Amino acid sequence: MTLRIKTLGIVTVTLVALILVLIISNRQIVLGSFSDLEDEDIRRNVQRVEEALAAELNEIDISATDYALDDISPVTLVGLLNDQAFAETLDGKNKFADLIAGLNLNTFLVADADGRVLWGRGYDEDTQDLSPVPRGLLPHLTPDNPLLRHPNSETTLTGMVFIPEGPLLVASEHILSTLGEGAILGTVIMGRFLDDAEIQELSELTRLSLVIHRLDGSDIPEDFQDALSTVNDSEPVAVRTLEDDLVAGYTVLPDIQGEPVLMLRVDVPRAIMDKGRLSMLYLLISLVAVGVVMVALIIFLLDKLVLSRLSRLSGEVSGIQSASDLASRVSVTGRDELSNTSGAINFMLDGLEQAH
């Protein structure tokens, strides 16, 4: 094997090993950084959905507050207290059906200061008319329930009530004797189901793919169970990779009493990680290109500065040996180790020539 081939092999192997080390180390650094960015992004997206859900609750609360502060509320409450037939007149008024439909509500209740429900109705979207209050809500309408108890005129209550018909977003607001002040006469409760249509609306609002699953059954999907085991107060969001191109963030949605009843999953395409992989591909191509150029440059310089001169020197020495011409001399160029070697050979030839 010639020195040129050995040199080429050594340089190539060294650079390939160096490139591999750089690729492996940079892969950990680059993809690790993009993975952290992906985690931060999915956590922000989960937070966006939670904020959108909070905005829905706030919207219901504003509607309840507006009704509680309206002049008609005390009048309605007094009418319900003093005349049982007054409830029938409310049922017969289209304005309440229109009010509930216009506010996108599924239930509307009025209670007195002792927590007794005086009038309550649901809304049937199919018939577009009033319907009975959801049966699953009735156990929550006891006088000692926080929904119907307001310690003072400053307290309001919003949150989610979990009933068999589905999770219900509710707002409870007190009704005062006069506009915005005075004694507490009662309570108005408004609710909206967090159903498929509402989830789809949240999905369109946040431009995210959402999945919400109940936590009270035995058919909880495996990925939800895995995420549920890791979600806690210090880590409220669990991030899991579903597929190579899909990542999900999970968080628990509590009810109005703080108990976990639902789990939210936000699915996000892995655009950030795709960019990380693309960056790694560009880095790999760049390193290979630089490596090829470096090998070519090193071989060119070695050949020009060392190997070609060494080959020429070897040829000149072989020529002198073949001709047995001690008067011949090898050429000396430059001022380096090879030129010193050429000078030493000529000095040796001088000695041999004089000896003969």
GROMACS .gro file of C-alpha atoms in nm:
model
  356
    1MET     CA    1   0.000   0.000   0.000
    2THR     CA    2   0.144   0.334  -0.103
    3LEU     CA    3   0.194   0.622   0.137
    4ARG     CA    4  -0.057   0.827  -0.060
    5ILE     CA    5  -0.332   0.565  -0.010
    6LYS     CA    6  -0.245   0.525   0.358
    7THR     CA    7  -0.259   0.901   0.408
    8LEU     CA    8  -0.591   0.926   0.224
    9GLY     CA    9  -0.736   0.645   0.439
   10ILE     CA   10  -0.615   0.794   0.768
   11VAL     CA   11  -0.743   1.143   0.686
   12THR     CA   12  -1.078   1.012   0.563
   13VAL     CA   13  -1.136   0.788   0.866
   14THR     CA   14  -1.038   1.070   1.104
   15LEU     CA   15  -1.274   1.320   0.943
   16VAL     CA   16  -1.560   1.068   0.925
   17ALA     CA   17  -1.515   0.992   1.296
   18LEU     CA   18  -1.508   1.365   1.373
   19ILE     CA   19  -1.824   1.425   1.169
   20LEU     CA   20  -2.002   1.139   1.347
   21VAL     CA   21  -1.906   1.280   1.687
   22LEU     CA   22  -2.031   1.624   1.584
   23ILE     CA   23  -2.357   1.482   1.448
   24ILE     CA   24  -2.429   1.275   1.760
   25SER     CA   25  -2.347   1.558   2.000
   26ASN     CA   26  -2.534   1.819   1.798
   27ARG     CA   27  -2.831   1.586   1.761
   28GLN     CA   28  -2.864   1.572   2.138
   29ILE     CA   29  -2.824   1.948   2.170
   30VAL     CA   30  -3.033   2.060   1.870
   31LEU     CA   31  -3.317   1.808   1.894
   32GLY     CA   32  -3.316   1.842   2.274
   33SER     CA   33  -3.362   2.218   2.238
   34PHE     CA   34  -3.640   2.174   1.982
   35SER     CA   35  -3.804   1.916   2.211
   36ASP     CA   36  -3.802   2.171   2.495
   37LEU     CA   37  -3.954   2.430   2.261
   38GLU     CA   38  -4.220   2.177   2.160
   39ASP     CA   39  -4.305   2.110   2.525
   40GLU     CA   40  -4.335   2.483   2.595
   41ASP     CA   41  -4.554   2.527   2.288
   42ILE     CA   42  -4.794   2.247   2.382
   43ARG     CA   43  -4.818   2.379   2.739
   44ARG     CA   44  -4.903   2.725   2.604
   45ASN     CA   45  -5.168   2.571   2.379
   46VAL     CA   46  -5.323   2.384   2.671
   47GLN     CA   47  -5.325   2.712   2.864
   48ARG     CA   48  -5.497   2.882   2.568
   49VAL     CA   49  -5.777   2.625   2.581
   50GLU     CA   50  -5.811   2.669   2.957
   51GLU     CA   51  -5.832   3.044   2.907
   52ALA     CA   52  -6.094   2.997   2.635
   53LEU     CA   53  -6.293   2.776   2.872
   54ALA     CA   54  -6.258   3.038   3.144
   55ALA     CA   55  -6.384   3.297   2.895
   56GLU     CA   56  -6.692   3.080   2.835
   57LEU     CA   57  -6.757   3.072   3.208
   58ASN     CA   58  -6.703   3.446   3.229
   59GLU     CA   59  -6.951   3.498   2.947
   60ILE     CA   60  -7.214   3.299   3.136
   61ASP     CA   61  -7.130   3.489   3.455
   62ILE     CA   62  -7.172   3.822   3.276
   63SER     CA   63  -7.513   3.708   3.150
   64ALA     CA   64  -7.614   3.605   3.501
   65THR     CA   65  -7.486   3.934   3.643
   66ASP     CA   66  -7.670   4.136   3.380
   67TYR     CA   67  -7.993   3.956   3.459
   68ALA     CA   68  -7.942   3.986   3.836
   69LEU     CA   69  -7.886   4.361   3.803
   70ASP     CA   70  -8.182   4.411   3.571
   71ASP     CA   71  -8.488   4.583   3.718
   72ILE     CA   72  -8.703   4.287   3.618
   73SER     CA   73  -8.516   4.040   3.840
   74PRO     CA   74  -8.649   4.159   4.179
   75VAL     CA   75  -8.995   4.192   4.027
   76THR     CA   76  -8.978   3.838   3.892
   77LEU     CA   77  -8.848   3.704   4.222
   78VAL     CA   78  -9.117   3.879   4.426
   79GLY     CA   79  -9.379   3.750   4.185
   80LEU     CA   80  -9.254   3.394   4.224
   81LEU     CA   81  -9.252   3.428   4.602
   82ASN     CA   82  -9.605   3.564   4.628
   83ASP     CA   83  -9.790   3.389   4.348
   84GLN     CA   84  -9.737   3.027   4.244
   85ALA     CA   85  -9.923   3.095   3.920
   86PHE     CA   86  -9.657   3.350   3.832
   87ALA     CA   87  -9.427   3.066   3.720
   88GLU     CA   88  -9.685   2.960   3.462
   89THR     CA   89  -9.687   3.310   3.319
   90LEU     CA   90  -9.309   3.293   3.284
   91ASP     CA   91  -9.337   2.963   3.100
   92GLY     CA   92  -9.587   3.117   2.867
   93LYS     CA   93  -9.366   3.412   2.778
   94ASN     CA   94  -9.155   3.359   2.472
   95LYS     CA   95  -8.906   3.613   2.604
   96PHE     CA   96  -8.757   3.360   2.849
   97ALA     CA   97  -8.718   3.095   2.581
   98ASP     CA   98  -8.568   3.359   2.353
   99LEU     CA   99  -8.345   3.480   2.637
  100ILE     CA  100  -8.208   3.133   2.707
  101ALA     CA  101  -8.160   3.059   2.339
  102GLY     CA  102  -7.998   3.395   2.274
  103LEU     CA  103  -7.748   3.340   2.554
  104ASN     CA  104  -7.680   2.986   2.432
  105LEU     CA  105  -7.786   2.845   2.768
  106ASN     CA  106  -7.919   2.502   2.859
  107THR     CA  107  -8.062   2.587   3.199
  108PHE     CA  108  -8.195   2.891   3.384
  109LEU     CA  109  -8.302   2.895   3.750
  110VAL     CA  110  -8.424   3.148   4.005
  111ALA     CA  111  -8.408   3.074   4.380
  112ASP     CA  112  -8.500   3.268   4.692
  113ALA     CA  113  -8.266   3.381   4.969
  114ASP     CA  114  -8.315   3.050   5.153
  115GLY     CA  115  -8.190   2.849   4.858
  116ARG     CA  116  -8.531   2.721   4.743
  117VAL     CA  117  -8.563   2.700   4.366
  118LEU     CA  118  -8.875   2.897   4.269
  119TRP     CA  119  -8.850   2.860   3.895
  120GLY     CA  120  -8.616   2.667   3.674
  121ARG     CA  121  -8.618   2.552   3.318
  122GLY     CA  122  -8.391   2.397   3.062
  123TYR     CA  123  -8.390   2.463   2.692
  124ASP     CA  124  -8.451   2.204   2.422
  125GLU     CA  125  -8.255   2.305   2.114
  126ASP     CA  126  -8.451   2.061   1.898
  127THR     CA  127  -8.793   2.208   1.982
  128GLN     CA  128  -8.646   2.553   2.054
  129ASP     CA  129  -8.865   2.575   2.361
  130LEU     CA  130  -8.839   2.554   2.738
  131SER     CA  131  -8.791   2.211   2.894
  132PRO     CA  132  -8.749   2.071   3.247
  133VAL     CA  133  -8.427   2.135   3.435
  134PRO     CA  134  -8.175   1.853   3.364
  135ARG     CA  135  -8.252   1.578   3.617
  136GLY     CA  136  -7.887   1.533   3.703
  137LEU     CA  137  -7.871   1.892   3.826
  138LEU     CA  138  -8.150   1.849   4.083
  139PRO     CA  139  -7.929   1.690   4.356
  140HIS     CA  140  -7.710   2.001   4.339
  141LEU     CA  141  -8.003   2.236   4.401
  142THR     CA  142  -8.025   2.193   4.776
  143PRO     CA  143  -8.038   2.500   5.005
  144ASP     CA  144  -7.694   2.424   5.150
  145ASN     CA  145  -7.527   2.392   4.810
  146PRO     CA  146  -7.277   2.673   4.734
  147LEU     CA  147  -7.466   2.741   4.411
  148LEU     CA  148  -7.762   2.866   4.614
  149ARG     CA  149  -7.584   3.019   4.913
  150HIS     CA  150  -7.427   3.364   4.893
  151PRO     CA  151  -7.270   3.473   5.223
  152ASN     CA  152  -7.268   3.836   5.113
  153SER     CA  153  -7.349   4.057   4.818
  154GLU     CA  154  -6.993   4.039   4.686
  155THR     CA  155  -6.980   3.665   4.625
  156THR     CA  156  -7.035   3.498   4.291
  157LEU     CA  157  -6.966   3.142   4.186
  158THR     CA  158  -6.864   2.999   3.851
  159GLY     CA  159  -6.737   2.657   3.753
  160MET     CA  160  -6.836   2.319   3.621
  161VAL     CA  161  -7.098   2.086   3.764
  162PHE     CA  162  -7.058   1.726   3.657
  163ILE     CA  163  -7.395   1.556   3.603
  164PRO     CA  164  -7.501   1.240   3.414
  165GLU     CA  165  -7.624   1.446   3.119
  166GLY     CA  166  -7.273   1.589   3.081
  167PRO     CA  167  -7.048   1.858   3.226
  168LEU     CA  168  -7.239   2.181   3.282
  169LEU     CA  169  -7.070   2.522   3.294
  170VAL     CA  170  -7.260   2.726   3.552
  171ALA     CA  171  -7.262   3.074   3.701
  172SER     CA  172  -7.447   3.166   4.019
  173GLU     CA  173  -7.522   3.533   4.089
  174HIS     CA  174  -7.719   3.691   4.373
  175ILE     CA  175  -8.025   3.908   4.313
  176LEU     CA  176  -8.040   4.223   4.528
  177SER     CA  177  -8.347   4.413   4.640
  178THR     CA  178  -8.242   4.725   4.450
  179LEU     CA  179  -8.019   4.783   4.153
  180GLY     CA  180  -7.676   4.651   4.247
  181GLU     CA  181  -7.724   4.694   4.623
  182GLY     CA  182  -7.949   4.618   4.914
  183ALA     CA  183  -8.043   4.287   5.071
  184ILE     CA  184  -7.998   3.955   4.892
  185LEU     CA  185  -8.339   3.844   4.766
  186GLY     CA  186  -8.224   3.530   4.589
  187THR     CA  187  -8.005   3.373   4.326
  188VAL     CA  188  -8.003   3.332   3.950
  189ILE     CA  189  -7.821   3.032   3.803
  190MET     CA  190  -7.737   2.995   3.436
  191GLY     CA  191  -7.575   2.690   3.279
  192ARG     CA  192  -7.439   2.572   2.945
  193PHE     CA  193  -7.344   2.213   2.862
  194LEU     CA  194  -6.987   2.146   2.762
  195ASP     CA  195  -7.108   1.918   2.485
  196ASP     CA  196  -6.964   1.825   2.146
  197ALA     CA  197  -7.092   2.146   1.988
  198GLU     CA  198  -6.933   2.358   2.262
  199ILE     CA  199  -6.605   2.165   2.234
  200GLN     CA  200  -6.609   2.216   1.858
  201GLU     CA  201  -6.664   2.588   1.912
  202LEU     CA  202  -6.367   2.599   2.150
  203SER     CA  203  -6.162   2.408   1.894
  204GLU     CA  204  -6.247   2.657   1.622
  205LEU     CA  205  -6.180   2.949   1.856
  206THR     CA  206  -5.835   2.823   1.956
  207ARG     CA  207  -5.764   2.654   1.621
  208LEU     CA  208  -5.662   2.340   1.805
  209SER     CA  209  -5.778   1.980   1.800
  210LEU     CA  210  -5.946   1.905   2.135
  211VAL     CA  211  -6.053   1.582   2.301
  212ILE     CA  212  -6.228   1.579   2.642
  213HIS     CA  213  -6.284   1.254   2.831
  214ARG     CA  214  -6.474   1.180   3.151
  215LEU     CA  215  -6.276   1.041   3.443
  216ASP     CA  216  -6.566   0.864   3.616
  217GLY     CA  217  -6.577   0.554   3.396
  218SER     CA  218  -6.371   0.243   3.337
  219ASP     CA  219  -6.327   0.307   2.965
  220ILE     CA  220  -6.061   0.576   3.001
  221PRO     CA  221  -5.819   0.546   2.705
  222GLU     CA  222  -5.470   0.424   2.786
  223ASP     CA  223  -5.300   0.751   2.693
  224PHE     CA  224  -5.537   0.943   2.923
  225GLN     CA  225  -5.464   0.700   3.208
  226ASP     CA  226  -5.090   0.740   3.155
  227ALA     CA  227  -5.117   1.119   3.154
  228LEU     CA  228  -5.348   1.119   3.457
  229SER     CA  229  -5.085   0.933   3.660
  230THR     CA  230  -4.832   1.214   3.608
  231VAL     CA  231  -5.047   1.528   3.625
  232ASN     CA  232  -5.026   1.705   3.961
  233ASP     CA  233  -5.025   2.054   4.110
  234SER     CA  234  -4.657   2.112   4.028
  235GLU     CA  235  -4.691   1.962   3.678
  236PRO     CA  236  -5.045   2.046   3.566
  237VAL     CA  237  -4.976   1.955   3.202
  238ALA     CA  238  -4.848   1.620   3.076
  239VAL     CA  239  -4.692   1.607   2.730
  240ARG     CA  240  -4.696   1.283   2.530
  241THR     CA  241  -4.594   1.193   2.176
  242LEU     CA  242  -4.885   1.018   2.005
  243GLU     CA  243  -4.724   0.968   1.665
  244ASP     CA  244  -4.410   1.077   1.482
  245ASP     CA  245  -4.600   1.382   1.357
  246LEU     CA  246  -4.837   1.442   1.650
  247VAL     CA  247  -4.782   1.550   2.011
  248ALA     CA  248  -5.048   1.599   2.279
  249GLY     CA  249  -5.084   1.794   2.601
  250TYR     CA  250  -5.308   1.669   2.882
  251THR     CA  251  -5.454   1.848   3.181
  252VAL     CA  252  -5.730   1.783   3.435
  253LEU     CA  253  -6.045   1.996   3.442
  254PRO     CA  254  -6.193   2.018   3.795
  255ASP     CA  255  -6.554   2.068   3.887
  256ILE     CA  256  -6.686   2.357   4.094
  257GLN     CA  257  -6.567   2.184   4.412
  258GLY     CA  258  -6.215   2.127   4.279
  259GLU     CA  259  -6.255   1.754   4.212
  260PRO     CA  260  -6.102   1.621   3.887
  261VAL     CA  261  -6.388   1.516   3.658
  262LEU     CA  262  -6.259   1.564   3.304
  263MET     CA  263  -5.929   1.537   3.123
  264LEU     CA  264  -5.851   1.763   2.829
  265ARG     CA  265  -5.620   1.656   2.548
  266VAL     CA  266  -5.485   1.908   2.299
  267ASP     CA  267  -5.338   1.757   1.982
  268VAL     CA  268  -5.076   1.960   1.798
  269PRO     CA  269  -4.880   1.867   1.482
  270ARG     CA  270  -4.507   1.835   1.549
  271ALA     CA  271  -4.413   2.134   1.333
  272ILE     CA  272  -4.142   2.246   1.575
  273MET     CA  273  -3.979   1.902   1.590
  274ASP     CA  274  -4.006   1.875   1.212
  275LYS     CA  275  -3.806   2.196   1.187
  276GLY     CA  276  -3.554   2.048   1.429
  277ARG     CA  277  -3.516   1.736   1.217
  278LEU     CA  278  -3.483   1.951   0.906
  279SER     CA  279  -3.214   2.157   1.079
  280MET     CA  280  -3.030   1.835   1.164
  281LEU     CA  281  -3.053   1.725   0.801
  282TYR     CA  282  -2.908   2.058   0.685
  283LEU     CA  283  -2.635   2.025   0.948
  284LEU     CA  284  -2.554   1.672   0.831
  285ILE     CA  285  -2.534   1.783   0.468
  286SER     CA  286  -2.316   2.079   0.567
  287LEU     CA  287  -2.080   1.864   0.774
  288VAL     CA  288  -2.047   1.606   0.496
  289ALA     CA  289  -1.983   1.880   0.240
  290VAL     CA  290  -1.724   2.045   0.464
  291GLY     CA  291  -1.567   1.704   0.532
  292VAL     CA  292  -1.535   1.624   0.162
  293VAL     CA  293  -1.379   1.964   0.094
  294MET     CA  294  -1.142   1.923   0.389
  295VAL     CA  295  -1.031   1.575   0.277
  296ALA     CA  296  -0.974   1.700  -0.078
  297LEU     CA  297  -0.782   2.005   0.047
  298ILE     CA  298  -0.567   1.805   0.289
  299ILE     CA  299  -0.484   1.543   0.027
  300PHE     CA  300  -0.404   1.814  -0.228
  301LEU     CA  301  -0.171   1.997   0.011
  302LEU     CA  302  -0.006   1.675   0.132
  303ASP     CA  303   0.048   1.565  -0.224
  304LYS     CA  304   0.186   1.900  -0.334
  305LEU     CA  305   0.403   1.971  -0.030
  306VAL     CA  306   0.510   1.620   0.071
  307LEU     CA  307   0.406   1.319  -0.132
  308SER     CA  308   0.491   1.444  -0.481
  309ARG     CA  309   0.830   1.575  -0.365
  310LEU     CA  310   0.898   1.252  -0.179
  311SER     CA  311   0.804   1.054  -0.489
  312ARG     CA  312   1.034   1.271  -0.703
  313LEU     CA  313   1.319   1.228  -0.454
  314SER     CA  314   1.264   0.852  -0.452
  315GLY     CA  315   1.273   0.849  -0.833
  316GLU     CA  316   1.594   1.052  -0.848
  317VAL     CA  317   1.766   0.824  -0.596
  318SER     CA  318   1.652   0.517  -0.791
  319GLY     CA  319   1.788   0.674  -1.114
  320ILE     CA  320   2.128   0.737  -0.956
  321GLN     CA  321   2.133   0.381  -0.826
  322SER     CA  322   2.042   0.235  -1.165
  323ALA     CA  323   2.303   0.442  -1.351
  324SER     CA  324   2.568   0.397  -1.082
  325ASP     CA  325   2.650   0.761  -1.147
  326LEU     CA  326   2.799   0.904  -0.830
  327ALA     CA  327   2.844   1.240  -0.999
  328SER     CA  328   2.468   1.291  -1.021
  329ARG     CA  329   2.285   1.479  -0.750
  330VAL     CA  330   1.922   1.499  -0.637
  331SER     CA  331   1.739   1.831  -0.663
  332VAL     CA  332   1.699   2.042  -0.350
  333THR     CA  333   1.395   2.275  -0.327
  334GLY     CA  334   1.259   2.466  -0.032
  335ARG     CA  335   1.374   2.483   0.325
  336ASP     CA  336   1.207   2.200   0.516
  337GLU     CA  337   1.268   1.844   0.627
  338LEU     CA  338   1.253   1.705   0.272
  339SER     CA  339   1.502   1.961   0.142
  340ASN     CA  340   1.729   1.875   0.436
  341THR     CA  341   1.696   1.506   0.344
  342SER     CA  342   1.784   1.586  -0.020
  343GLY     CA  343   2.088   1.784   0.099
  344ALA     CA  344   2.197   1.494   0.319
  345ILE     CA  345   2.170   1.254   0.024
  346ASN     CA  346   2.383   1.487  -0.191
  347PHE     CA  347   2.639   1.513   0.092
  348MET     CA  348   2.651   1.134   0.106
  349LEU     CA  349   2.698   1.116  -0.271
  350ASP     CA  350   2.984   1.368  -0.244
  351GLY     CA  351   3.155   1.142   0.006
  352LEU     CA  352   3.104   0.832  -0.206
  353GLU     CA  353   3.233   1.012  -0.516
  354GLN     CA  354   3.549   1.129  -0.336
  355ALA     CA  355   3.605   0.781  -0.194
  356HIS     CA  356   3.610   0.637  -0.543
   0.00000   0.00000   0.00000
